[in-house]
């Protein structure tokens, strides 16, 4: 089989490498010249565990290649996956579909034979229909089908998620399209991964409903954590207590500084807009969006309060900048608002993140001092703030940490440290919703 993937970002690259690993010939089309050049030279422009080796092996095996030439890439292809970005449109929060529609038009012009055009990007309900229209208007002579196959991979464990998914959702309307996608996903049938066939609109909405539900779960436990703090309860015990109920489940019940990243913020917002537009408002999701926004901005206040109401001229060590561990992705990371606010309050920031500092340099103030490791960041700091729960931070020795710092305040926004050990080492330790 030969397939084409438009867009070589987190989703395009991971899907492309994994489909190639399944034995399919994959061509990834990428328009960003710098990204394309580094891919061609065997360098992976993003950090995702295991991806570099998987790409390298499949390039060597001749199953995976990269190009800017969409026209050549779609010749003889059975399916074209659109995996370009769908960021929030400035001003109204709707998903910006210009990259998706742009790609669809290019594909329509370039195809010479039947192919299935599959959206892997997260797209609002109705996008598949619009792609059908664009394709028909551009190429009335062309035989094609449109399908929706939303992606559920998580950055940081993307390859495992793709190779052993909880489920695959395929929105397709003809037997021909379903057969192409069944053939492509055959290795997943063999491991009995659930593959759910639906209509196009259902598949599109399933992705948004899934992300919105997870965002609500995070937001719920964050509010429970705030309440637990006020009444002397422990949010971790509560999370365990409710999570052991099979109807609720234990995942996504970790309190923190609010959800961020390249998906949840934009997808919840887009779902709110889609629902409002059709007159079926999703008030739970609307509330989730606004509670999460105010949570992110209130996190800097926690740091300021922990230091007696001011961080003026204080040195703050920030551990972790990415929106979650095991990625270099800084998009919509809570660190962006927390660090900017602290700088606004005239704090001096010494930051360390294992993978995110290159992206952070482009997005945050250049007043920040970027450090070589966690202890280097902590050296001479008055306050230490944990924003992202990278595993290597969990192993920090409290006594050593205390000995390199000038002050003794820790604000742990991910609850990664042992409060007793931190207090024994002489820290004033603040976490989220745990009982002393
Ligand atoms: P990304 O920004 O990392 O990658 C998109 C890539 O597409 C970029 O490299 C860009 O240069 C390229 N591109 C844009 N227009 C193009 C064109 N016409 N031809 C060729 N290349 C083009 O984005 P991403 O994080 O991979 O997300 C892609 C989509 O997948 C989004 O809709 C996102 O919501 C969804 N998604 C993302 C994740 C995730 O964890 N990142 C998970 C599930 C779904």
Short mmCIF file of C-alpha atoms in Angstrom, two decimals, residues 14-364:
data_model
loop_
_atom_site.label_atom_id
_atom_site.label_comp_id
_atom_site.label_asym_id
_atom_site.label_seq_id
_atom_site.Cartn_x
_atom_site.Cartn_y
_atom_site.Cartn_z
CA UNK A 14 4.19 9.85 14.29
CA UNK A 15 1.36 8.48 12.13
CA UNK A 16 3.64 8.31 9.09
CA UNK A 17 6.39 6.46 10.94
CA UNK A 18 3.91 4.05 12.54
CA UNK A 19 2.06 3.28 9.28
CA UNK A 20 5.47 2.67 7.67
CA UNK A 21 6.32 0.32 10.54
CA UNK A 22 3.09 -1.56 9.70
CA UNK A 23 4.60 -2.16 6.24
CA UNK A 24 2.92 0.63 4.26
CA UNK A 25 4.86 2.93 1.94
CA UNK A 26 4.43 6.43 3.30
CA UNK A 27 5.30 9.79 1.80
CA UNK A 28 5.07 12.78 4.12
CA UNK A 29 4.58 16.16 2.49
CA UNK A 30 5.91 19.09 4.51
CA UNK A 31 5.89 22.74 3.40
CA UNK A 32 8.15 24.15 6.12
CA UNK A 33 11.58 24.05 4.45
CA UNK A 34 13.59 23.96 7.66
CA UNK A 35 11.49 21.10 9.03
CA UNK A 36 11.74 19.23 5.74
CA UNK A 37 15.52 19.69 5.49
CA UNK A 38 16.12 18.38 8.98
CA UNK A 39 13.86 15.38 8.32
CA UNK A 40 15.76 14.63 5.14
CA UNK A 41 19.02 14.76 7.06
CA UNK A 42 17.69 12.24 9.55
CA UNK A 43 17.08 14.80 12.30
CA UNK A 44 13.69 14.84 14.02
CA UNK A 45 12.53 18.43 14.56
CA UNK A 46 10.39 17.52 17.61
CA UNK A 47 11.07 15.58 20.79
CA UNK A 48 9.00 12.43 21.07
CA UNK A 49 10.44 9.33 22.76
CA UNK A 50 11.29 6.55 20.28
CA UNK A 51 10.38 8.59 17.20
CA UNK A 52 13.91 9.20 15.92
CA UNK A 53 14.73 5.47 15.79
CA UNK A 54 11.38 4.55 14.23
CA UNK A 55 11.79 7.19 11.51
CA UNK A 56 15.40 6.21 10.85
CA UNK A 57 14.59 2.49 10.53
CA UNK A 58 11.70 3.06 8.17
CA UNK A 59 13.61 5.53 6.01
CA UNK A 60 16.41 2.96 5.73
CA UNK A 61 13.89 0.26 4.84
CA UNK A 62 12.65 2.50 2.01
CA UNK A 63 9.11 2.73 3.40
CA UNK A 64 9.18 6.35 4.60
CA UNK A 65 10.21 9.46 2.74
CA UNK A 66 9.74 13.21 2.92
CA UNK A 67 9.03 15.74 0.21
CA UNK A 68 7.65 19.20 -0.49
CA UNK A 69 6.27 17.99 -3.81
CA UNK A 70 2.62 17.17 -3.09
CA UNK A 71 1.88 16.53 -6.77
CA UNK A 72 4.42 13.74 -7.03
CA UNK A 73 3.59 12.41 -3.56
CA UNK A 74 -0.04 11.61 -4.34
CA UNK A 75 0.59 9.67 -7.55
CA UNK A 76 -0.50 6.07 -6.99
CA UNK A 77 -1.58 6.78 -3.43
CA UNK A 78 -4.59 4.98 -1.92
CA UNK A 79 -5.20 7.43 0.90
CA UNK A 80 -4.17 11.01 1.61
CA UNK A 81 -4.16 11.92 5.30
CA UNK A 82 -4.46 15.58 6.16
CA UNK A 83 -2.48 16.14 9.38
CA UNK A 84 -1.91 19.90 9.29
CA UNK A 85 -2.48 22.27 12.19
CA UNK A 86 -5.95 23.54 13.20
CA UNK A 87 -5.07 26.30 15.68
CA UNK A 88 -7.61 28.62 17.30
CA UNK A 89 -8.65 31.39 14.93
CA UNK A 90 -7.68 34.74 16.36
CA UNK A 91 -10.66 36.61 17.78
CA UNK A 92 -13.47 34.03 17.84
CA UNK A 93 -11.96 30.73 19.05
CA UNK A 94 -13.22 28.72 16.06
CA UNK A 95 -10.70 26.28 14.60
CA UNK A 96 -8.70 27.89 11.80
CA UNK A 97 -9.27 25.54 8.86
CA UNK A 98 -7.25 27.44 6.28
CA UNK A 99 -4.41 24.85 6.31
CA UNK A 100 -6.88 21.97 6.00
CA UNK A 101 -8.83 23.50 3.11
CA UNK A 102 -5.62 24.68 1.45
CA UNK A 103 -4.27 21.12 1.59
CA UNK A 104 -7.57 19.68 0.27
CA UNK A 105 -7.47 21.99 -2.75
CA UNK A 106 -3.87 21.07 -3.52
CA UNK A 107 -4.69 17.36 -3.24
CA UNK A 108 -7.71 17.74 -5.54
CA UNK A 109 -5.58 19.39 -8.20
CA UNK A 110 -2.81 16.80 -7.96
CA UNK A 111 -4.71 13.47 -7.84
CA UNK A 112 -5.05 11.46 -11.04
CA UNK A 113 -6.81 8.37 -9.65
CA UNK A 114 -9.24 7.40 -6.90
CA UNK A 115 -8.05 8.00 -3.34
CA UNK A 116 -9.61 8.44 0.08
CA UNK A 117 -8.98 11.87 1.59
CA UNK A 118 -8.79 11.38 5.35
CA UNK A 119 -8.76 14.11 7.98
CA UNK A 120 -6.45 13.19 10.83
CA UNK A 121 -6.31 16.78 12.01
CA UNK A 122 -8.89 17.64 14.68
CA UNK A 123 -11.60 19.38 12.68
CA UNK A 124 -15.06 20.77 13.52
CA UNK A 125 -18.18 18.90 12.52
CA UNK A 126 -18.98 19.67 8.92
CA UNK A 127 -15.37 19.92 7.76
CA UNK A 128 -15.48 16.58 5.95
CA UNK A 129 -18.52 17.79 3.98
CA UNK A 130 -16.74 21.03 3.07
CA UNK A 131 -13.72 19.06 1.90
CA UNK A 132 -16.04 16.98 -0.31
CA UNK A 133 -17.40 20.23 -1.81
CA UNK A 134 -13.95 21.70 -2.35
CA UNK A 135 -12.76 18.51 -4.03
CA UNK A 136 -15.84 18.30 -6.26
CA UNK A 137 -15.65 21.97 -7.24
CA UNK A 138 -11.94 21.78 -7.96
CA UNK A 139 -12.06 18.44 -9.79
CA UNK A 140 -15.53 17.44 -11.00
CA UNK A 141 -13.93 14.57 -12.98
CA UNK A 142 -12.18 12.92 -10.00
CA UNK A 143 -13.34 9.80 -8.17
CA UNK A 144 -12.67 10.11 -4.45
CA UNK A 145 -14.09 9.57 -0.99
CA UNK A 146 -13.69 11.65 2.14
CA UNK A 147 -13.24 10.06 5.58
CA UNK A 148 -12.53 11.20 9.11
CA UNK A 149 -9.98 9.38 11.25
CA UNK A 150 -9.27 11.60 14.26
CA UNK A 151 -6.05 11.01 16.14
CA UNK A 152 -5.96 10.33 19.87
CA UNK A 153 -2.21 10.01 20.47
CA UNK A 154 -0.69 11.75 23.46
CA UNK A 155 2.59 13.59 23.09
CA UNK A 156 5.21 11.80 25.18
CA UNK A 157 3.73 8.33 24.54
CA UNK A 158 2.61 8.88 20.97
CA UNK A 159 4.14 5.79 19.39
CA UNK A 160 2.67 3.40 21.95
CA UNK A 161 -0.68 5.15 21.64
CA UNK A 162 -0.64 4.80 17.86
CA UNK A 163 0.59 1.18 17.78
CA UNK A 164 -1.69 -0.03 20.59
CA UNK A 165 -4.60 2.38 20.63
CA UNK A 166 -7.57 2.15 22.99
CA UNK A 167 -9.64 2.52 19.81
CA UNK A 168 -9.53 3.76 16.24
CA UNK A 169 -12.44 5.86 15.02
CA UNK A 170 -13.16 5.83 11.30
CA UNK A 171 -15.92 7.96 9.84
CA UNK A 172 -16.50 6.74 6.29
CA UNK A 173 -19.52 6.44 4.05
CA UNK A 174 -18.66 4.06 1.24
CA UNK A 175 -17.50 0.43 1.26
CA UNK A 176 -14.60 1.42 -0.94
CA UNK A 177 -13.29 3.97 1.59
CA UNK A 178 -13.84 1.57 4.49
CA UNK A 179 -11.92 -1.17 2.66
CA UNK A 180 -8.90 1.09 2.09
CA UNK A 181 -8.81 2.09 5.75
CA UNK A 182 -9.39 -1.47 6.96
CA UNK A 183 -6.44 -2.62 4.87
CA UNK A 184 -4.26 0.14 6.28
CA UNK A 185 -5.20 -0.66 9.89
CA UNK A 186 -4.99 -4.44 9.41
CA UNK A 187 -2.10 -4.79 11.91
CA UNK A 188 -4.37 -3.28 14.56
CA UNK A 189 -7.17 -5.73 13.73
CA UNK A 190 -4.65 -8.48 14.40
CA UNK A 191 -4.01 -7.20 17.93
CA UNK A 192 -7.77 -6.79 18.39
CA UNK A 193 -7.71 -3.02 18.89
CA UNK A 194 -11.33 -1.81 18.76
CA UNK A 195 -12.01 -0.17 15.41
CA UNK A 196 -15.24 1.79 15.38
CA UNK A 197 -16.83 2.69 12.05
CA UNK A 198 -19.15 5.69 12.09
CA UNK A 199 -20.43 8.46 9.87
CA UNK A 200 -18.14 11.41 9.15
CA UNK A 201 -19.90 13.89 11.47
CA UNK A 202 -19.90 11.36 14.33
CA UNK A 203 -16.17 10.73 14.00
CA UNK A 204 -15.46 14.47 13.93
CA UNK A 205 -17.54 15.08 17.05
CA UNK A 206 -16.16 12.03 18.88
CA UNK A 207 -12.72 13.63 18.93
CA UNK A 208 -13.96 16.93 20.39
CA UNK A 209 -16.20 15.16 22.91
CA UNK A 210 -13.28 13.03 24.04
CA UNK A 211 -10.90 15.96 24.56
CA UNK A 212 -13.61 18.05 26.24
CA UNK A 213 -14.44 15.23 28.65
CA UNK A 214 -10.79 14.84 29.67
CA UNK A 215 -10.42 18.61 30.07
CA UNK A 216 -13.52 18.63 32.31
CA UNK A 217 -12.10 15.79 34.41
CA UNK A 218 -8.86 17.71 34.99
CA UNK A 219 -10.77 20.87 35.80
CA UNK A 220 -13.04 19.01 38.19
CA UNK A 221 -10.18 17.58 40.23
CA UNK A 222 -8.48 20.99 40.28
CA UNK A 223 -11.57 22.48 41.89
CA UNK A 224 -11.81 19.55 44.32
CA UNK A 225 -8.15 20.24 45.23
CA UNK A 226 -8.93 23.87 46.03
CA UNK A 227 -11.86 22.80 48.17
CA UNK A 228 -9.78 20.11 49.90
CA UNK A 229 -7.21 22.74 50.82
CA UNK A 230 -9.84 24.90 52.46
CA UNK A 231 -11.44 22.11 54.49
CA UNK A 232 -8.37 20.08 55.48
CA UNK A 233 -8.97 17.12 53.14
CA UNK A 234 -6.41 15.46 50.86
CA UNK A 235 -7.05 15.56 47.11
CA UNK A 236 -4.83 12.55 46.34
CA UNK A 237 -6.86 10.36 48.68
CA UNK A 238 -10.07 11.75 47.21
CA UNK A 239 -8.82 11.09 43.66
CA UNK A 240 -8.04 7.50 44.64
CA UNK A 241 -11.33 7.17 46.47
CA UNK A 242 -13.39 8.28 43.50
CA UNK A 243 -11.09 6.88 40.82
CA UNK A 244 -11.39 3.32 42.10
CA UNK A 245 -15.02 3.51 41.04
CA UNK A 246 -14.90 1.88 37.62
CA UNK A 247 -17.48 4.34 36.31
CA UNK A 248 -15.08 7.21 37.03
CA UNK A 249 -11.59 5.73 36.51
CA UNK A 250 -8.31 6.89 38.03
CA UNK A 251 -6.73 8.65 35.07
CA UNK A 252 -6.77 12.42 34.64
CA UNK A 253 -7.46 13.02 38.31
CA UNK A 254 -4.14 14.74 39.12
CA UNK A 255 -4.48 18.30 40.36
CA UNK A 256 -2.18 20.86 38.78
CA UNK A 257 -1.87 24.32 37.28
CA UNK A 258 -4.62 23.83 34.67
CA UNK A 259 -4.57 21.99 31.35
CA UNK A 260 -2.54 23.35 28.47
CA UNK A 261 -0.89 21.99 25.35
CA UNK A 262 -1.58 21.98 21.67
CA UNK A 263 -5.01 20.30 21.89
CA UNK A 264 -7.23 20.74 24.97
CA UNK A 265 -7.33 24.56 25.07
CA UNK A 266 -8.07 25.03 21.38
CA UNK A 267 -10.35 22.00 21.09
CA UNK A 268 -12.54 22.88 24.08
CA UNK A 269 -12.87 26.41 22.77
CA UNK A 270 -13.73 25.20 19.27
CA UNK A 271 -16.36 22.82 20.67
CA UNK A 272 -17.95 25.69 22.59
CA UNK A 273 -18.18 27.69 19.35
CA UNK A 274 -19.49 24.76 17.27
CA UNK A 275 -22.22 24.08 19.86
CA UNK A 276 -23.21 27.76 20.14
CA UNK A 277 -23.42 28.09 16.37
CA UNK A 278 -25.98 25.28 16.07
CA UNK A 279 -27.98 26.38 19.10
CA UNK A 280 -27.00 23.47 21.38
CA UNK A 281 -24.66 25.22 23.81
CA UNK A 282 -22.38 23.03 25.92
CA UNK A 283 -22.41 24.90 29.18
CA UNK A 284 -20.24 22.39 31.03
CA UNK A 285 -17.51 22.87 28.46
CA UNK A 286 -17.97 26.66 28.49
CA UNK A 287 -17.45 26.64 32.25
CA UNK A 288 -14.47 24.30 31.94
CA UNK A 289 -12.78 26.73 29.53
CA UNK A 290 -13.26 29.73 31.80
CA UNK A 291 -12.37 27.91 35.05
CA UNK A 292 -9.19 26.62 33.45
CA UNK A 293 -8.21 30.03 32.11
CA UNK A 294 -8.58 31.66 35.50
CA UNK A 295 -6.74 28.78 37.15
CA UNK A 296 -3.70 29.25 34.90
CA UNK A 297 -3.55 32.94 35.72
CA UNK A 298 -4.11 32.35 39.44
CA UNK A 299 -1.10 30.04 39.74
CA UNK A 300 1.37 32.94 39.77
CA UNK A 301 -0.62 34.38 42.68
CA UNK A 302 0.00 31.19 44.65
CA UNK A 303 3.73 31.71 44.19
CA UNK A 304 3.47 35.34 45.23
CA UNK A 305 1.33 34.47 48.27
CA UNK A 306 3.74 31.70 49.31
CA UNK A 307 6.44 34.33 49.45
CA UNK A 308 4.49 36.67 51.71
CA UNK A 309 2.74 38.73 49.03
CA UNK A 310 5.62 39.89 46.85
CA UNK A 311 8.30 38.43 44.60
CA UNK A 312 9.86 41.83 43.87
CA UNK A 313 13.54 41.28 43.07
CA UNK A 314 13.32 37.66 44.20
CA UNK A 315 15.06 34.91 42.26
CA UNK A 316 12.69 32.12 41.28
CA UNK A 317 13.87 28.74 40.03
CA UNK A 318 11.31 27.31 37.61
CA UNK A 319 11.46 23.56 37.00
CA UNK A 320 9.61 22.49 33.87
CA UNK A 321 8.19 24.67 31.11
CA UNK A 322 6.47 22.31 28.68
CA UNK A 323 2.75 21.60 29.11
CA UNK A 324 3.55 18.06 30.20
CA UNK A 325 6.64 15.86 30.57
CA UNK A 326 8.30 13.93 27.72
CA UNK A 327 7.62 16.54 25.07
CA UNK A 328 9.24 19.74 23.88
CA UNK A 329 5.82 21.23 23.10
CA UNK A 330 5.26 24.63 24.74
CA UNK A 331 1.97 25.47 23.00
CA UNK A 332 -0.46 26.91 25.56
CA UNK A 333 1.68 25.63 28.44
CA UNK A 334 0.62 26.98 31.87
CA UNK A 335 4.28 28.03 32.24
CA UNK A 336 3.72 30.80 29.69
CA UNK A 337 1.25 32.71 31.85
CA UNK A 338 2.88 31.83 35.19
CA UNK A 339 6.39 32.87 34.21
CA UNK A 340 5.25 36.02 32.37
CA UNK A 341 3.22 37.12 35.40
CA UNK A 342 6.15 36.55 37.76
CA UNK A 343 8.43 38.56 35.50
CA UNK A 344 5.77 41.27 35.49
CA UNK A 345 6.05 41.30 39.29
CA UNK A 346 9.81 41.93 38.90
CA UNK A 347 10.99 38.44 39.80
CA UNK A 348 14.18 37.08 38.25
CA UNK A 349 13.64 33.70 36.64
CA UNK A 350 16.15 30.85 36.40
CA UNK A 351 14.50 28.07 34.41
CA UNK A 352 15.27 24.52 33.45
CA UNK A 353 13.33 22.11 31.25
CA UNK A 354 14.84 18.89 29.85
CA UNK A 355 13.42 19.41 26.33
CA UNK A 356 11.39 22.61 26.13
CA UNK A 357 13.97 25.38 26.41
CA UNK A 358 14.51 25.93 22.67
CA UNK A 359 10.79 26.55 22.15
CA UNK A 360 10.56 28.52 25.42
CA UNK A 361 13.27 30.92 24.23
CA UNK A 362 11.03 31.83 21.28
CA UNK A 363 7.91 32.33 23.41
CA UNK A 364 9.05 33.85 26.69
#
